[in-house]
Amino acid sequence: MTDHPFDLTAELLSAGAVRLSPEKPFTWASGLKSPIYCDNRQLLGFPHVRTAVTDALIAAIRSSEKQPTLVAGTSTAGIPWATLVAEQLKLPLVYVRPEPKKHGMGRQVEGPIAEKHSVVLIEDLISTGGSSIKCVDALRSEGAEVIEILALFSYGLAKAEAAFEKSAVAWRVLATFSDLLDKAVETGAIDLSGQQSLVSWRKDPQAWSDLRS
């Protein structure tokens, strides 16, 4: 385990995994304008961060009342973190596709059969929660119990909270949207005006986007 303080929000910003641009918004694949863009795969390039994130995920898992017998990673960005966690915990590993393959065995959950396993699902990022729920449903359809979803970061959107509540699945993140904004202001990545713009976006992403389209 790491023996030094670890601040994932600071690492997300310094590694360029999270980029903030309230004045010149990013355009997501959906066409939505956004003041934030996240690519946590950038963290994989830093060995000390990989170790610290893995340690944090394992600590979160060990703090749960029920322990997993299988680790699952979301395809594709959740797979590296799930692999690192599964290796440390000496547990079997699967990864979950967004949808079943259209050839071969037609599986959506790749790896050992998840039936009768208690599973922790590792995500790199939670936005609306839709892709996570598809993975949870796939695991449940194989007869697994999903203990919880663990993610590195979440945009903190209400839509995700509603989706997880509807699917009755627990979830936690290592770094929250609010903590990230506080760190961004502290480090000068954004000013207070930018922070307010990001808070406004989180409350209603569509309305924020429409004003800038």
XYZ file of N, CA, C and O in Angstrom:
852
model
N 0.843 -1.199 0.000
C 0.000 0.000 0.000
C 0.882 1.255 0.000
O 1.982 1.247 0.545
N 0.392 2.346 -0.585
C 1.159 3.576 -0.590
C 1.195 4.172 0.804
O 0.239 4.067 1.565
N 2.317 4.818 1.142
C 2.462 5.400 2.467
C 2.525 6.923 2.411
O 3.005 7.573 3.327
N 2.069 7.512 1.291
C 2.076 8.960 1.147
C 0.662 9.426 0.849
O -0.155 8.672 0.323
N 0.342 10.697 1.215
C -1.000 11.212 0.935
C -1.288 11.169 -0.558
O -0.434 11.487 -1.375
N -2.506 10.794 -0.887
C -2.883 10.700 -2.295
C -4.164 11.479 -2.519
O -5.163 11.254 -1.841
N -4.119 12.403 -3.450
C -5.273 13.230 -3.792
C -5.615 12.973 -5.248
O -4.952 13.503 -6.152
N -6.631 12.155 -5.493
C -6.980 11.794 -6.855
C -7.435 13.000 -7.659
O -7.163 13.091 -8.854
N -8.115 13.946 -7.024
C -8.567 15.124 -7.763
C -7.374 15.893 -8.336
O -7.405 16.354 -9.479
N -6.311 16.008 -7.544
C -5.108 16.697 -8.025
C -4.469 15.925 -9.176
O -4.004 16.522 -10.158
N -4.459 14.601 -9.064
C -3.856 13.780 -10.120
C -4.678 13.843 -11.405
O -4.128 13.862 -12.513
N -5.993 13.868 -11.280
C -6.850 13.971 -12.460
C -6.559 15.239 -13.246
O -6.524 15.241 -14.477
N -6.334 16.330 -12.522
C -6.067 17.609 -13.172
C -4.647 17.672 -13.732
O -4.445 18.086 -14.875
N -3.662 17.245 -12.939
C -2.269 17.366 -13.379
C -1.956 16.428 -14.535
O -1.126 16.745 -15.403
N -2.617 15.271 -14.583
C -2.380 14.308 -15.662
C -3.151 14.653 -16.930
O -2.956 14.017 -17.968
N -4.028 15.644 -16.842
C -4.850 15.985 -17.993
C -5.982 15.002 -18.212
O -6.598 14.979 -19.287
N -6.274 14.181 -17.194
C -7.369 13.224 -17.311
C -8.713 13.944 -17.285
O -9.666 13.514 -17.933
N -8.780 15.021 -16.512
C -9.965 15.880 -16.509
C -9.547 17.261 -17.001
O -8.611 17.861 -16.472
N -10.255 17.726 -18.012
C -9.987 19.060 -18.560
C -11.227 19.934 -18.365
O -12.345 19.485 -18.617
N -10.991 21.149 -17.915
C -12.073 22.085 -17.635
C -11.950 23.288 -18.557
O -10.896 23.925 -18.623
N -13.042 23.605 -19.267
C -13.016 24.721 -20.205
C -14.408 25.350 -20.310
O -15.115 25.157 -21.296
N -14.810 26.105 -19.273
C -16.147 26.713 -19.288
C -16.354 27.699 -20.434
O -17.462 27.833 -20.949
N -15.288 28.397 -20.852
C -15.421 29.419 -21.897
C -15.437 28.818 -23.302
O -16.079 29.356 -24.206
N -14.715 27.726 -23.502
C -14.670 27.049 -24.802
C -15.070 25.591 -24.589
O -14.212 24.717 -24.451
N -16.366 25.324 -24.538
C -16.857 23.984 -24.177
C -16.422 22.892 -25.144
O -16.171 23.139 -26.327
N -16.346 21.702 -24.597
C -16.119 20.501 -25.400
C -17.451 20.048 -25.984
O -18.520 20.387 -25.467
N -17.402 19.285 -27.054
C -18.601 18.680 -27.616
C -18.509 17.174 -27.422
O -17.584 16.536 -27.932
N -19.431 16.623 -26.666
C -19.448 15.181 -26.426
C -19.970 14.456 -27.672
O -20.529 15.070 -28.578
N -19.801 13.145 -27.685
C -20.264 12.339 -28.823
C -21.764 12.515 -29.059
O -22.249 12.414 -30.187
N -22.504 12.794 -28.003
C -23.954 12.985 -28.101
C -24.312 14.322 -28.738
O -25.482 14.570 -29.063
N -23.311 15.205 -28.894
C -23.569 16.538 -29.410
C -23.722 17.569 -28.310
O -23.788 18.773 -28.572
N -23.782 17.111 -27.070
C -23.947 17.995 -25.920
C -22.692 18.828 -25.703
O -21.577 18.304 -25.750
N -22.868 20.125 -25.473
C -21.763 20.997 -25.109
C -21.494 20.843 -23.612
O -22.425 20.821 -22.806
N -20.219 20.751 -23.271
C -19.870 20.531 -21.866
C -18.606 21.293 -21.497
O -17.660 21.365 -22.293
N -18.553 21.828 -20.256
C -17.356 22.541 -19.805
C -16.296 21.597 -19.243
O -15.240 22.044 -18.792
N -16.580 20.290 -19.261
C -15.666 19.318 -18.677
C -15.533 18.111 -19.600
O -16.510 17.683 -20.228
N -14.316 17.610 -19.685
C -14.066 16.387 -20.451
C -13.160 15.494 -19.626
O -12.170 15.955 -19.048
N -13.503 14.226 -19.565
C -12.769 13.297 -18.711
C -12.260 12.101 -19.517
O -13.023 11.474 -20.244
N -10.981 11.796 -19.370
C -10.377 10.608 -19.964
C -9.410 10.021 -18.939
O -8.214 10.310 -18.944
N -9.951 9.183 -18.054
C -9.150 8.633 -16.962
C -8.065 7.675 -17.426
O -7.196 7.290 -16.634
N -8.101 7.292 -18.696
C -7.038 6.421 -19.204
C -5.679 7.115 -19.171
O -4.634 6.446 -19.178
N -5.681 8.441 -19.102
C -4.423 9.173 -18.971
C -3.673 8.787 -17.697
O -2.439 8.834 -17.649
N -4.410 8.395 -16.669
C -3.785 8.038 -15.395
C -2.924 6.788 -15.497
O -2.011 6.590 -14.693
N -3.208 5.955 -16.489
C -2.464 4.704 -16.629
C -0.993 4.947 -16.964
O -0.156 4.051 -16.795
N -0.666 6.135 -17.427
C 0.706 6.452 -17.786
C 1.599 6.791 -16.610
O 2.796 7.019 -16.794
N 1.022 6.806 -15.403
C 1.786 7.195 -14.218
C 1.776 6.054 -13.193
O 0.764 5.829 -12.515
N 2.891 5.308 -13.074
C 2.930 4.141 -12.188
C 2.504 4.430 -10.749
O 1.778 3.631 -10.145
N 2.932 5.564 -10.187
C 2.572 5.844 -8.792
C 1.068 6.084 -8.656
O 0.475 5.743 -7.624
N 0.455 6.646 -9.708
C -0.992 6.867 -9.670
C -1.730 5.539 -9.808
O -2.720 5.295 -9.113
N -1.262 4.678 -10.706
C -1.874 3.348 -10.839
C -1.891 2.627 -9.498
O -2.905 2.048 -9.105
N -0.760 2.675 -8.800
C -0.660 1.998 -7.505
C -1.614 2.615 -6.494
O -2.328 1.903 -5.781
N -1.633 3.950 -6.447
C -2.467 4.635 -5.462
C -3.957 4.427 -5.729
O -4.746 4.230 -4.796
N -4.360 4.478 -7.001
C -5.765 4.245 -7.342
C -6.159 2.811 -7.008
O -7.233 2.562 -6.443
N -5.297 1.865 -7.329
C -5.579 0.460 -7.003
C -5.728 0.282 -5.504
O -6.655 -0.389 -5.025
N -4.825 0.888 -4.736
C -4.905 0.811 -3.274
C -6.221 1.388 -2.763
O -6.852 0.844 -1.851
N -6.627 2.523 -3.352
C -7.866 3.177 -2.916
C -9.089 2.321 -3.243
O -10.028 2.223 -2.435
N -9.086 1.704 -4.406
C -10.197 0.821 -4.775
C -10.261 -0.376 -3.832
O -11.347 -0.777 -3.370
N -9.113 -0.955 -3.529
C -9.075 -2.115 -2.638
C -9.526 -1.731 -1.232
O -10.279 -2.470 -0.583
N -9.098 -0.567 -0.761
C -9.525 -0.106 0.560
C -11.037 0.067 0.609
O -11.686 -0.282 1.612
N -11.613 0.604 -0.473
C -13.068 0.773 -0.530
C -13.771 -0.578 -0.498
O -14.775 -0.761 0.196
N -13.234 -1.531 -1.244
C -13.833 -2.870 -1.271
C -13.774 -3.520 0.103
O -14.757 -4.093 0.590
N -12.636 -3.419 0.756
C -12.466 -4.050 2.068
C -13.313 -3.402 3.157
O -13.564 -4.003 4.188
N -13.737 -2.158 2.904
C -14.588 -1.479 3.885
C -16.047 -1.890 3.778
O -16.860 -1.534 4.630
N -16.384 -2.624 2.718
C -17.773 -3.058 2.519
C -18.120 -4.197 3.459
O -17.267 -5.017 3.825
N -19.382 -4.260 3.827
C -19.847 -5.317 4.724
C -19.745 -6.684 4.057
O -19.383 -7.673 4.679
N -20.050 -6.725 2.752
C -19.969 -7.977 2.005
C -18.799 -7.916 1.041
O -18.618 -6.926 0.335
N -18.002 -8.968 1.017
C -16.822 -9.014 0.171
C -17.105 -9.743 -1.144
O -17.851 -10.717 -1.171
N -16.500 -9.281 -2.233
C -16.733 -9.914 -3.533
C -16.003 -11.240 -3.672
O -14.978 -11.482 -3.020
N -16.538 -12.064 -4.534
C -15.842 -13.292 -4.929
C -15.387 -13.198 -6.384
O -14.762 -14.115 -6.897
N -15.718 -12.080 -7.031
C -15.343 -11.850 -8.423
C -15.285 -10.353 -8.676
O -16.098 -9.593 -8.135
N -14.316 -9.933 -9.483
C -14.174 -8.528 -9.866
C -14.541 -8.384 -11.340
O -14.100 -9.177 -12.171
N -15.343 -7.373 -11.646
C -15.743 -7.111 -13.028
C -15.293 -5.717 -13.427
O -15.334 -4.780 -12.629
N -14.882 -5.588 -14.678
C -14.514 -4.283 -15.212
C -15.381 -3.943 -16.402
O -15.748 -4.817 -17.187
N -15.726 -2.683 -16.526
C -16.520 -2.246 -17.675
C -15.599 -2.079 -18.881
O -14.479 -1.585 -18.773
N -16.093 -2.477 -20.033
C -15.312 -2.364 -21.265
C -15.477 -0.953 -21.848
O -16.588 -0.450 -21.948
N -14.355 -0.282 -22.155
C -13.007 -0.829 -22.047
C -12.200 -0.192 -20.912
O -11.248 -0.784 -20.408
N -12.541 1.029 -20.555
C -11.681 1.793 -19.652
C -11.661 1.263 -18.221
O -10.745 1.557 -17.459
N -12.661 0.473 -17.845
C -12.658 -0.089 -16.496
C -11.816 -1.339 -16.367
O -11.474 -1.768 -15.251
N -11.434 -1.932 -17.504
C -10.719 -3.214 -17.480
C -9.351 -3.123 -16.796
O -9.031 -3.982 -15.961
N -8.510 -2.109 -17.102
C -7.206 -2.073 -16.439
C -7.303 -1.994 -14.918
O -6.564 -2.678 -14.202
N -8.223 -1.159 -14.426
C -8.352 -1.002 -12.973
C -8.894 -2.274 -12.336
O -8.440 -2.680 -11.256
N -9.855 -2.894 -12.987
C -10.404 -4.153 -12.466
C -9.328 -5.235 -12.442
O -9.253 -6.043 -11.506
N -8.486 -5.253 -13.461
C -7.414 -6.240 -13.534
C -6.423 -6.047 -12.389
O -6.008 -7.012 -11.725
N -6.038 -4.798 -12.138
C -5.110 -4.513 -11.046
C -5.707 -4.895 -9.689
O -5.018 -5.463 -8.837
N -6.986 -4.599 -9.510
C -7.654 -4.940 -8.251
C -7.770 -6.449 -8.081
O -7.476 -7.001 -7.009
N -8.215 -7.134 -9.132
C -8.381 -8.589 -9.062
C -7.055 -9.282 -8.769
O -7.005 -10.265 -8.008
N -5.985 -8.778 -9.355
C -4.662 -9.372 -9.127
C -4.255 -9.235 -7.658
O -3.767 -10.183 -7.038
N -4.463 -8.065 -7.092
C -4.092 -7.844 -5.695
C -4.953 -8.652 -4.734
O -4.467 -9.163 -3.719
N -6.229 -8.786 -5.055
C -7.149 -9.524 -4.191
C -7.155 -11.029 -4.483
O -7.799 -11.791 -3.770
N -6.448 -11.418 -5.551
C -6.390 -12.828 -5.949
C -7.790 -13.394 -6.186
O -8.148 -14.474 -5.719
N -8.575 -12.616 -6.959
C -9.945 -13.011 -7.287
C -10.079 -13.188 -8.796
O -9.328 -12.585 -9.570
N -11.045 -14.006 -9.229
C -11.307 -14.120 -10.666
C -11.789 -12.792 -11.236
O -12.325 -11.944 -10.508
N -11.592 -12.652 -12.548
C -11.886 -11.392 -13.225
C -12.745 -11.637 -14.459
O -12.536 -12.609 -15.190
N -13.705 -10.732 -14.683
C -14.452 -10.703 -15.932
C -14.503 -9.265 -16.419
O -14.243 -8.336 -15.650
N -14.809 -9.089 -17.707
C -15.134 -7.747 -18.161
C -16.458 -7.806 -18.902
O -16.842 -8.847 -19.436
N -17.150 -6.676 -18.883
C -18.513 -6.623 -19.411
C -18.580 -5.682 -20.606
O -18.204 -4.513 -20.518
N -19.065 -6.225 -21.729
C -19.234 -5.431 -22.948
C -20.494 -4.557 -22.847
O -21.418 -4.879 -22.086
N -20.548 -3.494 -23.642
C -21.760 -2.669 -23.664
C -22.982 -3.452 -24.138
O -24.115 -3.152 -23.748
N -22.752 -4.447 -25.011
C -23.838 -5.293 -25.510
C -23.255 -6.656 -25.881
O -22.033 -6.794 -26.039
N -24.089 -7.681 -26.013
C -23.576 -9.023 -26.352
C -22.877 -9.031 -27.708
O -23.236 -8.279 -28.619
N -21.870 -9.887 -27.837
C -21.203 -10.056 -29.130
C -22.206 -10.599 -30.149
O -23.105 -11.370 -29.810
N -22.008 -10.220 -31.382
C -22.909 -10.669 -32.445
C -22.356 -11.896 -33.173
O -22.837 -12.275 -34.231
N -21.322 -12.505 -32.592
C -20.752 -13.713 -33.180
C -20.237 -14.608 -32.048
O -20.319 -14.242 -30.871
N -19.724 -15.762 -32.421
C -19.178 -16.675 -31.418
C -20.233 -17.120 -30.423
O -21.346 -17.508 -30.792
N -19.905 -17.008 -29.145
C -20.817 -17.428 -28.077
C -21.859 -16.365 -27.747
O -22.774 -16.604 -26.971
N -21.695 -15.189 -28.308
C -22.678 -14.130 -28.083
C -22.724 -13.631 -26.655
O -23.748 -13.119 -26.206
N -21.591 -13.719 -25.961
C -21.578 -13.318 -24.547
C -21.389 -11.813 -24.380
O -20.760 -11.155 -25.208
N -21.925 -11.310 -23.305
C -21.692 -9.921 -22.928
C -20.699 -9.845 -21.782
O -19.901 -8.910 -21.707
N -20.747 -10.834 -20.896
C -19.788 -10.933 -19.798
C -18.690 -11.895 -20.234
O -18.937 -13.087 -20.435
N -17.489 -11.376 -20.385
C -16.373 -12.180 -20.877
C -15.501 -12.662 -19.725
O -15.093 -11.867 -18.870
N -15.229 -13.967 -19.718
C -14.446 -14.558 -18.645
C -15.238 -15.691 -18.026
O -16.168 -16.225 -18.639
N -14.907 -16.065 -16.782
C -15.647 -17.152 -16.137
C -17.115 -16.794 -15.928
O -17.474 -15.616 -15.840
N -17.955 -17.790 -15.880
C -19.384 -17.573 -15.635
C -19.569 -16.902 -14.273
O -18.997 -17.330 -13.262
N -20.365 -15.849 -14.252
C -20.526 -15.057 -13.027
C -21.590 -15.610 -12.089
O -21.775 -15.086 -10.986
N -22.280 -16.672 -12.498
C -23.362 -17.225 -11.692
C -22.904 -17.544 -10.272
O -21.830 -18.106 -10.060
N -23.722 -17.129 -9.301
C -23.526 -17.375 -7.866
C -22.378 -16.569 -7.260
O -22.073 -16.713 -6.076
N -21.758 -15.699 -8.043
C -20.688 -14.852 -7.513
C -21.246 -13.550 -6.941
O -22.275 -13.049 -7.390
N -20.544 -13.016 -5.953
C -20.787 -11.663 -5.461
C -19.768 -10.763 -6.138
O -18.558 -10.992 -6.021
N -20.250 -9.749 -6.842
C -19.394 -9.000 -7.761
C -19.283 -7.531 -7.378
O -20.268 -6.894 -7.014
N -18.059 -7.004 -7.494
C -17.854 -5.559 -7.479
C -17.523 -5.155 -8.903
O -16.674 -5.767 -9.560
N -18.233 -4.145 -9.405
C -18.054 -3.679 -10.773
C -17.210 -2.407 -10.758
O -17.581 -1.417 -10.117
N -16.067 -2.432 -11.453
C -15.160 -1.294 -11.480
C -15.394 -0.471 -12.743
O -15.328 -0.977 -13.860
N -15.675 0.809 -12.548
C -15.864 1.775 -13.634
C -14.767 2.824 -13.560
O -14.268 3.128 -12.464
N -14.394 3.400 -14.692
C -13.458 4.520 -14.615
C -14.207 5.836 -14.426
O -13.756 6.721 -13.714
N -15.396 5.953 -15.044
C -16.138 7.210 -15.030
C -17.639 6.945 -15.046
O -18.106 6.068 -15.772
N -18.365 7.709 -14.247
C -19.828 7.641 -14.273
C -20.360 8.975 -14.778
O -20.059 10.038 -14.208
N -21.111 8.919 -15.870
C -21.756 10.132 -16.383
C -23.254 10.045 -16.082
O -23.691 10.429 -15.009
N -24.035 9.494 -17.010
C -25.476 9.354 -16.756
C -25.817 8.044 -16.052
O -26.943 7.864 -15.586
N -24.865 7.125 -15.996
C -25.097 5.842 -15.349
C -25.643 4.764 -16.261
O -25.712 3.595 -15.874
N -26.006 5.140 -17.486
C -26.631 4.183 -18.397
C -25.762 2.990 -18.733
O -26.219 1.844 -18.705
N -24.500 3.222 -19.060
C -23.611 2.117 -19.420
C -23.336 1.220 -18.228
O -23.218 -0.001 -18.361
N -23.251 1.809 -17.048
C -23.031 1.015 -15.833
C -24.210 0.090 -15.571
O -24.024 -1.083 -15.223
N -25.407 0.606 -15.746
C -26.601 -0.194 -15.505
C -26.681 -1.361 -16.488
O -27.085 -2.478 -16.124
N -26.288 -1.143 -17.739
C -26.265 -2.243 -18.712
C -25.342 -3.356 -18.241
O -25.645 -4.548 -18.387
N -24.212 -2.982 -17.668
C -23.266 -3.980 -17.155
C -23.829 -4.704 -15.941
O -23.675 -5.921 -15.808
N -24.474 -3.964 -15.069
C -25.109 -4.578 -13.899
C -26.172 -5.577 -14.343
O -26.246 -6.705 -13.834
N -26.995 -5.187 -15.300
C -28.050 -6.073 -15.803
C -27.454 -7.342 -16.415
O -27.997 -8.442 -16.249
N -26.336 -7.181 -17.142
C -25.696 -8.338 -17.773
C -25.177 -9.308 -16.719
O -25.321 -10.535 -16.855
N -24.568 -8.785 -15.673
C -24.065 -9.639 -14.592
C -25.210 -10.337 -13.870
O -25.143 -11.529 -13.560
N -26.266 -9.599 -13.604
C -27.424 -10.188 -12.933
C -28.079 -11.261 -13.798
O -28.566 -12.269 -13.266
N -28.058 -11.061 -15.105
C -28.681 -12.048 -15.994
C -27.914 -13.363 -15.983
O -28.465 -14.404 -16.333
N -26.646 -13.318 -15.590
C -25.854 -14.536 -15.464
C -26.005 -15.178 -14.093
O -25.407 -16.212 -13.814
N -26.760 -14.533 -13.221
C -26.993 -15.088 -11.896
C -26.062 -14.569 -10.831
O -25.926 -15.170 -9.756
N -25.414 -13.426 -11.096
C -24.501 -12.835 -10.122
C -25.226 -11.810 -9.251
O -26.233 -11.226 -9.660
N -24.684 -11.601 -8.079
C -25.143 -10.517 -7.204
C -24.134 -9.384 -7.313
O -22.949 -9.582 -7.039
N -24.575 -8.209 -7.722
C -23.688 -7.059 -7.820
C -23.726 -6.310 -6.488
O -24.744 -5.708 -6.131
N -22.628 -6.383 -5.762
C -22.556 -5.733 -4.451
C -22.602 -4.222 -4.600
O -23.359 -3.530 -3.918
N -21.778 -3.723 -5.510
C -21.749 -2.283 -5.746
C -20.921 -1.964 -6.990
O -20.185 -2.812 -7.511
N -21.065 -0.714 -7.427
C -20.232 -0.157 -8.485
C -19.219 0.770 -7.829
O -19.581 1.619 -7.009
N -17.957 0.613 -8.177
C -16.907 1.517 -7.709
C -16.317 2.233 -8.918
O -15.914 1.581 -9.886
N -16.267 3.550 -8.866
C -15.740 4.328 -9.983
C -14.668 5.292 -9.505
O -14.657 5.712 -8.346
N -13.780 5.635 -10.418
C -12.750 6.604 -10.075
C -13.353 8.000 -9.911
O -13.000 8.729 -8.987
N -14.274 8.356 -10.825
C -14.803 9.720 -10.825
C -16.211 9.739 -11.379
O -16.576 8.900 -12.209
N -17.006 10.681 -10.904
C -18.364 10.863 -11.398
C -18.617 12.347 -11.631
O -18.128 13.198 -10.874
N -19.378 12.649 -12.675
C -19.783 14.034 -12.913
C -20.824 14.505 -11.883
O -21.125 15.688 -11.811
N -21.389 13.571 -11.138
C -22.357 13.939 -10.114
C -23.711 14.336 -10.654
O -24.433 15.119 -10.024
N -24.065 13.806 -11.811
C -25.339 14.173 -12.425
C -26.512 13.477 -11.745
O -26.431 12.303 -11.379
N -27.607 14.212 -11.598
C -28.803 13.660 -10.960
C -29.341 12.459 -11.734
O -29.915 11.540 -11.150
N -29.139 12.464 -13.046
C -29.626 11.367 -13.882
C -28.978 10.040 -13.479
O -29.622 8.986 -13.495
N -27.715 10.084 -13.115
C -27.019 8.873 -12.687
C -27.570 8.381 -11.351
O -27.812 7.179 -11.169
N -27.763 9.291 -10.430
C -28.305 8.910 -9.118
C -29.666 8.243 -9.283
O -29.959 7.234 -8.626
N -30.491 8.804 -10.159
C -31.826 8.240 -10.382
C -31.729 6.855 -11.009
O -32.492 5.942 -10.658
N -30.789 6.678 -11.936
C -30.622 5.380 -12.602
C -30.192 4.304 -11.625
O -30.703 3.179 -11.651
N -29.258 4.623 -10.745
C -28.781 3.636 -9.773
C -29.857 3.310 -8.739
O -29.989 2.164 -8.310
N -30.614 4.319 -8.361
C -31.699 4.080 -7.407
C -32.755 3.168 -8.023
O -33.246 2.233 -7.373
N -33.084 3.412 -9.287
C -34.082 2.587 -9.969
C -33.619 1.146 -10.093
O -34.423 0.203 -9.970
N -32.335 0.943 -10.322
C -31.793 -0.411 -10.473
C -31.393 -1.039 -9.141
O -30.901 -2.172 -9.117
N -31.575 -0.298 -8.065
C -31.277 -0.806 -6.718
C -29.844 -1.334 -6.616
O -29.599 -2.447 -6.170
N -28.899 -0.518 -7.059
C -27.498 -0.899 -6.965
C -26.725 0.197 -6.233
O -26.916 1.388 -6.485
N -25.879 -0.230 -5.295
C -25.053 0.717 -4.551
C -23.893 1.185 -5.418
O -23.439 0.460 -6.302
N -23.403 2.387 -5.141
C -22.272 2.897 -5.914
C -21.488 3.900 -5.089
O -22.014 4.565 -4.196
N -20.182 3.941 -5.373
C -19.284 4.879 -4.715
C -18.244 5.361 -5.719
O -17.961 4.679 -6.703
N -17.673 6.530 -5.440
C -16.606 7.057 -6.292
C -15.428 7.475 -5.427
O -15.594 7.839 -4.254
N -14.241 7.438 -6.008
C -13.039 7.855 -5.290
C -12.886 9.370 -5.276
O -12.333 9.934 -4.334
N -13.355 10.032 -6.335
C -13.242 11.487 -6.431
C -14.568 12.057 -6.896
O -15.102 11.629 -7.919
N -15.095 13.027 -6.150
C -16.386 13.611 -6.488
C -16.211 14.878 -7.329
O -15.151 15.508 -7.352
N -17.271 15.243 -8.002
C -17.289 16.449 -8.831
C -17.009 17.694 -7.987
O -16.207 18.550 -8.370
N -17.646 17.776 -6.830
C -17.467 18.946 -5.958
C -16.029 19.072 -5.480
O -15.454 20.179 -5.464
N -15.427 17.945 -5.082
C -14.033 17.968 -4.638
C -13.111 18.396 -5.773
O -12.129 19.112 -5.559
N -13.421 17.933 -6.989
C -12.605 18.300 -8.143
C -12.655 19.806 -8.388
O -11.621 20.439 -8.637
N -13.854 20.384 -8.305
C -13.978 21.826 -8.530
C -13.227 22.614 -7.470
O -12.570 23.621 -7.770
N -13.318 22.171 -6.220
C -12.579 22.840 -5.142
C -11.081 22.802 -5.418
O -10.371 23.805 -5.243
N -10.586 21.652 -5.854
C -9.158 21.523 -6.153
C -8.778 22.374 -7.360
O -7.695 22.974 -7.395
N -9.669 22.437 -8.348
C -9.393 23.234 -9.549
C -9.272 24.712 -9.211
O -8.403 25.415 -9.747
N -10.127 25.197 -8.326
C -10.047 26.598 -7.893
C -8.775 26.814 -7.075
O -8.053 27.800 -7.265
N -8.492 25.876 -6.193
C -7.306 25.974 -5.338
C -6.017 26.040 -6.145
O -5.088 26.786 -5.817
N -5.953 25.267 -7.224
C -4.736 25.202 -8.039
C -4.713 26.226 -9.162
O -3.727 26.316 -9.889
N -5.814 26.967 -9.327
C -5.869 27.980 -10.377
C -6.262 27.447 -11.741
O -6.158 28.154 -12.744
N -6.732 26.202 -11.785
C -7.163 25.629 -13.059
C -8.403 26.344 -13.591
O -8.592 26.447 -14.811
N -9.250 26.826 -12.688
C -10.399 27.654 -13.033
C -10.558 28.723 -11.960
O -10.022 28.589 -10.848
N -11.302 29.777 -12.287
C -11.605 30.800 -11.281
C -12.998 30.544 -10.710
O -13.671 29.571 -11.087
N -13.439 31.408 -9.827
C -14.743 31.210 -9.185
C -15.884 31.283 -10.193
O -16.887 30.581 -10.062
N -15.719 32.124 -11.205
C -16.738 32.217 -12.254
C -16.838 30.900 -13.008
O -17.937 30.422 -13.321
N -15.692 30.306 -13.300
C -15.682 29.015 -13.969
C -16.300 27.929 -13.111
O -17.019 27.059 -13.610
N -16.033 28.009 -11.819
C -16.623 27.032 -10.893
C -18.145 27.134 -10.912
O -18.845 26.121 -10.962
N -18.660 28.355 -10.900
C -20.107 28.559 -10.927
C -20.706 28.041 -12.230
O -21.805 27.464 -12.245
N -19.992 28.212 -13.328
C -20.471 27.720 -14.621
C -20.554 26.199 -14.621
O -21.523 25.623 -15.126
N -19.564 25.542 -14.032
C -19.562 24.080 -13.962
C -20.670 23.564 -13.051
O -21.291 22.540 -13.335
N -20.920 24.259 -11.968
C -22.019 23.875 -11.074
C -23.345 24.011 -11.808
O -24.232 23.150 -11.690
N -23.487 25.089 -12.582
C -24.704 25.297 -13.368
C -24.883 24.183 -14.389
O -25.997 23.688 -14.603
N -23.785 23.791 -15.038
C -23.845 22.683 -16.007
C -24.320 21.395 -15.341
O -25.168 20.692 -15.887
N -23.785 21.097 -14.177
C -24.162 19.847 -13.511
C -25.653 19.822 -13.166
O -26.300 18.780 -13.239
N -26.202 20.955 -12.809
C -27.617 21.005 -12.450
C -28.508 20.716 -13.655
O -29.554 20.074 -13.522
N -28.117 21.201 -14.838
C -28.936 20.991 -16.038
C -28.030 21.023 -17.267
O -27.911 22.064 -17.933
N -27.372 19.892 -17.581
C -26.438 19.863 -18.715
C -27.069 20.270 -20.045
O -26.438 20.952 -20.852
N -28.321 19.865 -20.274
C -28.958 20.174 -21.545
C -29.216 21.670 -21.689
O -28.947 22.253 -22.745
N -29.712 22.282 -20.632
C -29.983 23.721 -20.685
C -28.678 24.504 -20.860
O -28.621 25.469 -21.624
N -27.633 24.082 -20.151
C -26.325 24.733 -20.264
C -25.820 24.635 -21.697
O -25.324 25.599 -22.267
N -25.965 23.458 -22.292
C -25.525 23.228 -23.668
C -26.338 24.054 -24.652
O -25.785 24.656 -25.578
N -27.648 24.077 -24.459
C -28.516 24.796 -25.392
C -28.161 26.288 -25.456
O -28.252 26.910 -26.532
N -27.760 26.848 -24.336
C -27.402 28.268 -24.300
C -26.131 28.564 -25.089
O -25.862 29.707 -25.446
N -25.370 27.511 -25.371
C -24.079 27.701 -26.058
C -24.038 27.069 -27.429
O -22.986 26.999 -28.043
N -25.176 26.613 -27.901
C -25.240 25.984 -29.222
C -25.515 27.010 -30.313
O -26.059 28.077 -30.042
